[in-house]
PDB file of C-alpha atoms in Angstrom:
ATOM      1  CA  UNK A 115      91.479  32.797  59.890  1.00  0.00           C
ATOM      2  CA  UNK A 116      91.923  29.701  62.121  1.00  0.00           C
ATOM      3  CA  UNK A 117      89.062  30.845  64.049  1.00  0.00           C
ATOM      4  CA  UNK A 118      86.704  31.070  61.017  1.00  0.00           C
ATOM      5  CA  UNK A 119      88.047  27.393  60.017  1.00  0.00           C
ATOM      6  CA  UNK A 120      87.492  26.065  63.316  1.00  0.00           C
ATOM      7  CA  UNK A 121      83.524  27.533  63.497  1.00  0.00           C
ATOM      8  CA  UNK A 122      82.956  26.545  59.931  1.00  0.00           C
ATOM      9  CA  UNK A 123      83.859  22.732  61.330  1.00  0.00           C
ATOM     10  CA  UNK A 124      81.531  23.227  63.978  1.00  0.00           C
ATOM     11  CA  UNK A 125      78.650  24.148  61.945  1.00  0.00           C
ATOM     12  CA  UNK A 126      79.298  21.250  59.823  1.00  0.00           C
ATOM     13  CA  UNK A 127      79.534  18.719  62.453  1.00  0.00           C
ATOM     14  CA  UNK A 128      76.388  20.027  63.809  1.00  0.00           C
ATOM     15  CA  UNK A 129      74.460  20.115  60.265  1.00  0.00           C
ATOM     16  CA  UNK A 130      76.087  16.556  60.304  1.00  0.00           C
ATOM     17  CA  UNK A 131      74.212  15.541  63.396  1.00  0.00           C
ATOM     18  CA  UNK A 132      70.745  17.162  62.336  1.00  0.00           C
ATOM     19  CA  UNK A 133      71.009  15.554  58.992  1.00  0.00           C
ATOM     20  CA  UNK A 134      71.419  11.758  60.246  1.00  0.00           C
ATOM     21  CA  UNK A 135      68.608  12.603  62.820  1.00  0.00           C
ATOM     22  CA  UNK A 136      66.153  13.755  59.921  1.00  0.00           C
ATOM     23  CA  UNK A 137      67.195  10.586  58.052  1.00  0.00           C
ATOM     24  CA  UNK A 138      66.917   8.565  61.236  1.00  0.00           C
ATOM     25  CA  UNK A 139      63.518   9.539  61.206  1.00  0.00           C
ATOM     26  CA  UNK A 140      62.518   8.828  58.038  1.00  0.00           C
ATOM     27  CA  UNK A 141      63.943   5.971  57.687  1.00  0.00           C
ATOM     28  CA  UNK A 142      66.430   6.374  55.577  1.00  0.00           C
ATOM     29  CA  UNK A 143      69.450   6.261  57.435  1.00  0.00           C
ATOM     30  CA  UNK A 144      72.342   3.826  56.379  1.00  0.00           C
ATOM     31  CA  UNK A 145      72.596   1.091  58.866  1.00  0.00           C
ATOM     32  CA  UNK A 146      75.811  -0.511  58.085  1.00  0.00           C
ATOM     33  CA  UNK A 147      77.866   0.457  54.762  1.00  0.00           C
ATOM     34  CA  UNK A 148      76.693  -2.740  52.691  1.00  0.00           C
ATOM     35  CA  UNK A 149      73.444  -1.546  53.206  1.00  0.00           C
ATOM     36  CA  UNK A 150      73.038   1.620  51.460  1.00  0.00           C
ATOM     37  CA  UNK A 151      70.337   3.762  51.894  1.00  0.00           C
ATOM     38  CA  UNK A 152      67.282   3.183  50.156  1.00  0.00           C
ATOM     39  CA  UNK A 153      66.447   4.160  46.532  1.00  0.00           C
ATOM     40  CA  UNK A 154      62.979   5.727  47.714  1.00  0.00           C
ATOM     41  CA  UNK A 155      61.696   7.628  50.904  1.00  0.00           C
ATOM     42  CA  UNK A 156      60.049   4.956  53.543  1.00  0.00           C
ATOM     43  CA  UNK A 157      57.487   6.944  56.120  1.00  0.00           C
ATOM     44  CA  UNK A 158      56.184   5.628  59.534  1.00  0.00           C
ATOM     45  CA  UNK A 159      53.971   8.030  60.514  1.00  0.00           C
ATOM     46  CA  UNK A 160      50.257   7.700  62.016  1.00  0.00           C
ATOM     47  CA  UNK A 161      48.821  10.139  60.554  1.00  0.00           C
ATOM     48  CA  UNK A 162      49.718  11.683  57.319  1.00  0.00           C
ATOM     49  CA  UNK A 163      47.794  15.228  56.139  1.00  0.00           C
ATOM     50  CA  UNK A 164      48.332  16.252  53.013  1.00  0.00           C
ATOM     51  CA  UNK A 165      47.654  19.779  51.736  1.00  0.00           C
ATOM     52  CA  UNK A 166      46.928  22.067  49.186  1.00  0.00           C
ATOM     53  CA  UNK A 167      47.559  25.727  51.656  1.00  0.00           C
ATOM     54  CA  UNK A 168      48.329  25.954  55.176  1.00  0.00           C
ATOM     55  CA  UNK A 169      44.520  25.969  56.294  1.00  0.00           C
ATOM     56  CA  UNK A 170      43.266  23.240  53.363  1.00  0.00           C
ATOM     57  CA  UNK A 171      43.881  19.857  53.876  1.00  0.00           C
ATOM     58  CA  UNK A 172      41.896  17.608  51.705  1.00  0.00           C
ATOM     59  CA  UNK A 173      43.226  14.453  52.473  1.00  0.00           C
ATOM     60  CA  UNK A 174      43.743  12.532  55.716  1.00  0.00           C
ATOM     61  CA  UNK A 175      45.606   8.776  56.072  1.00  0.00           C
ATOM     62  CA  UNK A 176      45.307   7.821  59.489  1.00  0.00           C
ATOM     63  CA  UNK A 177      46.397   4.784  61.196  1.00  0.00           C
ATOM     64  CA  UNK A 178      44.846   4.024  64.499  1.00  0.00           C
ATOM     65  CA  UNK A 179      44.662   0.770  66.730  1.00  0.00           C
ATOM     66  CA  UNK A 180      41.529  -1.040  65.246  1.00  0.00           C
ATOM     67  CA  UNK A 181      41.422   0.804  61.605  1.00  0.00           C
ATOM     68  CA  UNK A 182      43.181   2.400  58.770  1.00  0.00           C
ATOM     69  CA  UNK A 183      41.401   5.040  56.808  1.00  0.00           C
ATOM     70  CA  UNK A 184      41.238   7.884  54.288  1.00  0.00           C
ATOM     71  CA  UNK A 185      39.332  10.911  54.918  1.00  0.00           C
ATOM     72  CA  UNK A 186      38.500  13.298  51.855  1.00  0.00           C
ATOM     73  CA  UNK A 187      37.407  16.694  52.898  1.00  0.00           C
ATOM     74  CA  UNK A 188      35.587  19.469  51.691  1.00  0.00           C
ATOM     75  CA  UNK A 189      37.065  22.789  51.054  1.00  0.00           C
ATOM     76  CA  UNK A 190      35.570  23.827  55.060  1.00  0.00           C
ATOM     77  CA  UNK A 191      37.496  20.743  56.007  1.00  0.00           C
ATOM     78  CA  UNK A 192      34.322  19.059  56.820  1.00  0.00           C
ATOM     79  CA  UNK A 193      35.306  14.951  56.334  1.00  0.00           C
ATOM     80  CA  UNK A 194      33.062  14.236  52.778  1.00  0.00           C
ATOM     81  CA  UNK A 195      34.458  10.597  51.883  1.00  0.00           C
ATOM     82  CA  UNK A 196      35.770   7.933  54.146  1.00  0.00           C
ATOM     83  CA  UNK A 197      37.271   4.806  52.851  1.00  0.00           C
ATOM     84  CA  UNK A 198      38.370   2.669  55.618  1.00  0.00           C
ATOM     85  CA  UNK A 199      39.275  -0.814  56.369  1.00  0.00           C
ATOM     86  CA  UNK A 200      39.035  -2.766  60.388  1.00  0.00           C
ATOM     87  CA  UNK A 201      41.315  -5.382  62.053  1.00  0.00           C
ATOM     88  CA  UNK A 202      39.139  -8.005  60.611  1.00  0.00           C
ATOM     89  CA  UNK A 203      39.554  -6.806  57.089  1.00  0.00           C
ATOM     90  CA  UNK A 204      35.974  -5.496  56.695  1.00  0.00           C
ATOM     91  CA  UNK A 205      36.555  -2.570  54.181  1.00  0.00           C
ATOM     92  CA  UNK A 206      33.924   0.064  54.125  1.00  0.00           C
ATOM     93  CA  UNK A 207      33.412   3.584  52.059  1.00  0.00           C
ATOM     94  CA  UNK A 208      30.633   6.321  53.384  1.00  0.00           C
ATOM     95  CA  UNK A 209      29.671   9.463  51.571  1.00  0.00           C
ATOM     96  CA  UNK A 210      29.059  12.263  54.224  1.00  0.00           C
ATOM     97  CA  UNK A 211      26.466  15.485  53.286  1.00  0.00           C
ATOM     98  CA  UNK A 212      27.315  18.979  54.592  1.00  0.00           C
ATOM     99  CA  UNK A 213      25.730  17.769  57.689  1.00  0.00           C
ATOM    100  CA  UNK A 214      28.383  15.044  58.655  1.00  0.00           C
ATOM    101  CA  UNK A 215      25.734  12.437  57.760  1.00  0.00           C
ATOM    102  CA  UNK A 216      26.065   9.462  55.748  1.00  0.00           C
ATOM    103  CA  UNK A 217      24.200   9.863  52.735  1.00  0.00           C
ATOM    104  CA  UNK A 218      26.229   6.621  51.385  1.00  0.00           C
ATOM    105  CA  UNK A 219      27.546   3.334  52.105  1.00  0.00           C
ATOM    106  CA  UNK A 220      29.252   0.607  50.037  1.00  0.00           C
ATOM    107  CA  UNK A 221      30.755  -1.886  52.515  1.00  0.00           C
ATOM    108  CA  UNK A 222      31.079  -5.561  53.216  1.00  0.00           C
ATOM    109  CA  UNK A 223      28.519  -7.441  55.914  1.00  0.00           C
ATOM    110  CA  UNK A 224      29.945  -9.597  58.613  1.00  0.00           C
ATOM    111  CA  UNK A 225      29.540 -12.770  56.320  1.00  0.00           C
ATOM    112  CA  UNK A 226      31.518 -11.416  53.449  1.00  0.00           C
ATOM    113  CA  UNK A 227      29.318 -10.205  51.539  1.00  0.00           C
ATOM    114  CA  UNK A 228      28.308  -7.089  49.942  1.00  0.00           C
ATOM    115  CA  UNK A 229      25.957  -3.813  50.916  1.00  0.00           C
ATOM    116  CA  UNK A 230      24.972  -0.480  49.966  1.00  0.00           C
ATOM    117  CA  UNK A 231      22.298   1.846  51.854  1.00  0.00           C
ATOM    118  CA  UNK A 232      21.084   4.898  50.383  1.00  0.00           C
ATOM    119  CA  UNK A 233      19.898   7.837  53.174  1.00  0.00           C
ATOM    120  CA  UNK A 234      17.976  10.809  53.185  1.00  0.00           C
ATOM    121  CA  UNK A 235      20.212  13.985  54.312  1.00  0.00           C
ATOM    122  CA  UNK A 236      19.529  13.235  57.874  1.00  0.00           C
ATOM    123  CA  UNK A 237      21.273  10.510  57.729  1.00  0.00           C
ATOM    124  CA  UNK A 238      18.300   7.806  58.398  1.00  0.00           C
ATOM    125  CA  UNK A 239      18.739   4.654  55.469  1.00  0.00           C
ATOM    126  CA  UNK A 240      16.198   4.718  52.602  1.00  0.00           C
ATOM    127  CA  UNK A 241      17.145   2.259  50.390  1.00  0.00           C
ATOM    128  CA  UNK A 242      19.679  -0.629  50.239  1.00  0.00           C
ATOM    129  CA  UNK A 243      21.039  -3.394  48.669  1.00  0.00           C
ATOM    130  CA  UNK A 244      22.461  -6.657  50.738  1.00  0.00           C
ATOM    131  CA  UNK A 245      23.579 -10.063  49.219  1.00  0.00           C
ATOM    132  CA  UNK A 246      23.512 -13.344  50.819  1.00  0.00           C
ATOM    133  CA  UNK A 247      24.250 -16.773  49.999  1.00  0.00           C
ATOM    134  CA  UNK A 248      20.844 -17.011  48.357  1.00  0.00           C
ATOM    135  CA  UNK A 249      20.100 -14.047  46.626  1.00  0.00           C
ATOM    136  CA  UNK A 250      20.144 -10.893  47.390  1.00  0.00           C
ATOM    137  CA  UNK A 251      18.009  -8.493  49.340  1.00  0.00           C
ATOM    138  CA  UNK A 252      16.035  -4.646  47.525  1.00  0.00           C
ATOM    139  CA  UNK A 253      14.724  -2.352  50.123  1.00  0.00           C
ATOM    140  CA  UNK A 254      13.543   1.234  49.944  1.00  0.00           C
ATOM    141  CA  UNK A 255      11.483   2.649  52.708  1.00  0.00           C
ATOM    142  CA  UNK A 256       9.212   5.688  52.527  1.00  0.00           C
ATOM    143  CA  UNK A 257      11.011   9.195  53.127  1.00  0.00           C
ATOM    144  CA  UNK A 258       8.577  11.484  55.257  1.00  0.00           C
ATOM    145  CA  UNK A 259       6.518  13.635  53.576  1.00  0.00           C
ATOM    146  CA  UNK A 260       6.821  10.805  50.661  1.00  0.00           C
ATOM    147  CA  UNK A 261       3.189   9.117  49.043  1.00  0.00           C
ATOM    148  CA  UNK A 262       3.731   4.903  48.831  1.00  0.00           C
ATOM    149  CA  UNK A 263       7.689   3.338  49.279  1.00  0.00           C
ATOM    150  CA  UNK A 264       7.452  -0.020  50.731  1.00  0.00           C
ATOM    151  CA  UNK A 265       9.863  -2.999  50.635  1.00  0.00           C
ATOM    152  CA  UNK A 266      10.532  -5.369  48.405  1.00  0.00           C
ATOM    153  CA  UNK A 267      12.825  -9.200  48.784  1.00  0.00           C
ATOM    154  CA  UNK A 268      14.081 -10.634  46.056  1.00  0.00           C
TER     155      UNK A 268
END
């Protein structure tokens, strides 16, 4: 009986060490008795993947030097959407086709005004809107094989 009790004590001590390590890694440890564990999970990570199965990761949150972003992936694991903010605070949203070409981009200019472009399947911009201090620009280019097209500034 004494051996079993000693074995249980060692197991409890090992489990406490492992729990302390996990709580420390996820930022949930009590630093001092007068500073109790926070009521909500605190998490510090560079990349967080959100999965709905072992091989499907539809959402990826990523923070690297220079930017932070959210990737939205299709069932084949290809990024199809991106929301990104860089160190200067510029934000953009992109939609990519199955060939990983940007086909829609919404963002801001270096001056902080808004801009949008729509591209053909090969990623070449074909239409756009851009705001500037005096008004805005609407432009459309000719797609290969199409008649007409043009460019219009307002």
